[in-house]
Amino acid sequence: LFQHFLLDEVKAFRAKRELSQEAMAEILCVEPRSYFDMEHGNYGFSSTSLVLFLLALEEGEVQQFLKDFRDLVERTDQNDIA
């Protein structure tokens, strides 16, 4: 659940800021090929990538990110969360 949510958020962030995949890879401190694979669902985001992504967000965006995920969890069947 979280990996899909994070992927959608990262893609939206990149599109909103009109960043290339290479620029997004730099923000997340990964190789461009690794970012490409993450964006296409071949690999999940690491905890380090998550933290670096959160650091790239404005404070209000971090709060919205957490609120949106909490709302998603509350709407999701408990068996589908993990």
Short mmCIF file of N, CA and C in Angstrom, two decimals, residues 5 9 53-55 57-71:
data_model
loop_
_atom_site.label_atom_id
_atom_site.label_comp_id
_atom_site.label_asym_id
_atom_site.label_seq_id
_atom_site.Cartn_x
_atom_site.Cartn_y
_atom_site.Cartn_z
N PHE A 5 1.47 4.27 -2.86
CA PHE A 5 1.17 5.64 -2.47
C PHE A 5 2.40 6.53 -2.71
N GLU A 9 3.01 9.75 -5.25
CA GLU A 9 3.41 11.05 -4.72
C GLU A 9 4.70 11.55 -5.38
N PHE A 53 13.04 12.21 -0.03
CA PHE A 53 11.87 12.77 -0.69
C PHE A 53 11.15 13.73 0.26
N LEU A 54 10.96 13.31 1.51
CA LEU A 54 10.29 14.18 2.48
C LEU A 54 11.07 15.47 2.70
N LEU A 55 12.39 15.39 2.70
CA LEU A 55 13.21 16.58 2.86
C LEU A 55 13.09 17.54 1.68
N LEU A 57 10.30 18.13 0.15
CA LEU A 57 8.98 18.75 0.22
C LEU A 57 9.00 19.97 1.13
N GLU A 58 8.09 20.90 0.88
CA GLU A 58 7.87 22.01 1.80
C GLU A 58 7.18 21.47 3.04
N GLU A 59 7.26 22.19 4.14
CA GLU A 59 6.67 21.71 5.40
C GLU A 59 5.19 21.38 5.25
N GLY A 60 4.43 22.24 4.60
CA GLY A 60 3.01 21.98 4.39
C GLY A 60 2.76 20.76 3.53
N GLU A 61 3.66 20.52 2.58
CA GLU A 61 3.53 19.34 1.72
C GLU A 61 3.79 18.06 2.50
N VAL A 62 4.71 18.10 3.46
CA VAL A 62 4.97 16.93 4.30
C VAL A 62 3.72 16.61 5.12
N GLN A 63 3.12 17.63 5.70
CA GLN A 63 1.91 17.42 6.48
C GLN A 63 0.79 16.85 5.61
N GLN A 64 0.65 17.35 4.39
CA GLN A 64 -0.38 16.85 3.49
C GLN A 64 -0.10 15.40 3.09
N PHE A 65 1.17 15.09 2.84
CA PHE A 65 1.59 13.73 2.50
C PHE A 65 1.15 12.76 3.60
N LEU A 66 1.45 13.12 4.84
CA LEU A 66 1.10 12.25 5.97
C LEU A 66 -0.41 12.15 6.15
N LYS A 67 -1.11 13.26 6.00
CA LYS A 67 -2.57 13.24 6.11
C LYS A 67 -3.19 12.37 5.03
N ASP A 68 -2.70 12.52 3.80
CA ASP A 68 -3.24 11.72 2.70
C ASP A 68 -3.01 10.23 2.93
N PHE A 69 -1.84 9.88 3.46
CA PHE A 69 -1.58 8.46 3.72
C PHE A 69 -2.46 7.96 4.86
N ARG A 70 -2.61 8.76 5.92
CA ARG A 70 -3.49 8.36 7.02
C ARG A 70 -4.90 8.13 6.51
N ASP A 71 -5.39 9.04 5.66
CA ASP A 71 -6.73 8.88 5.09
C ASP A 71 -6.84 7.60 4.28
#
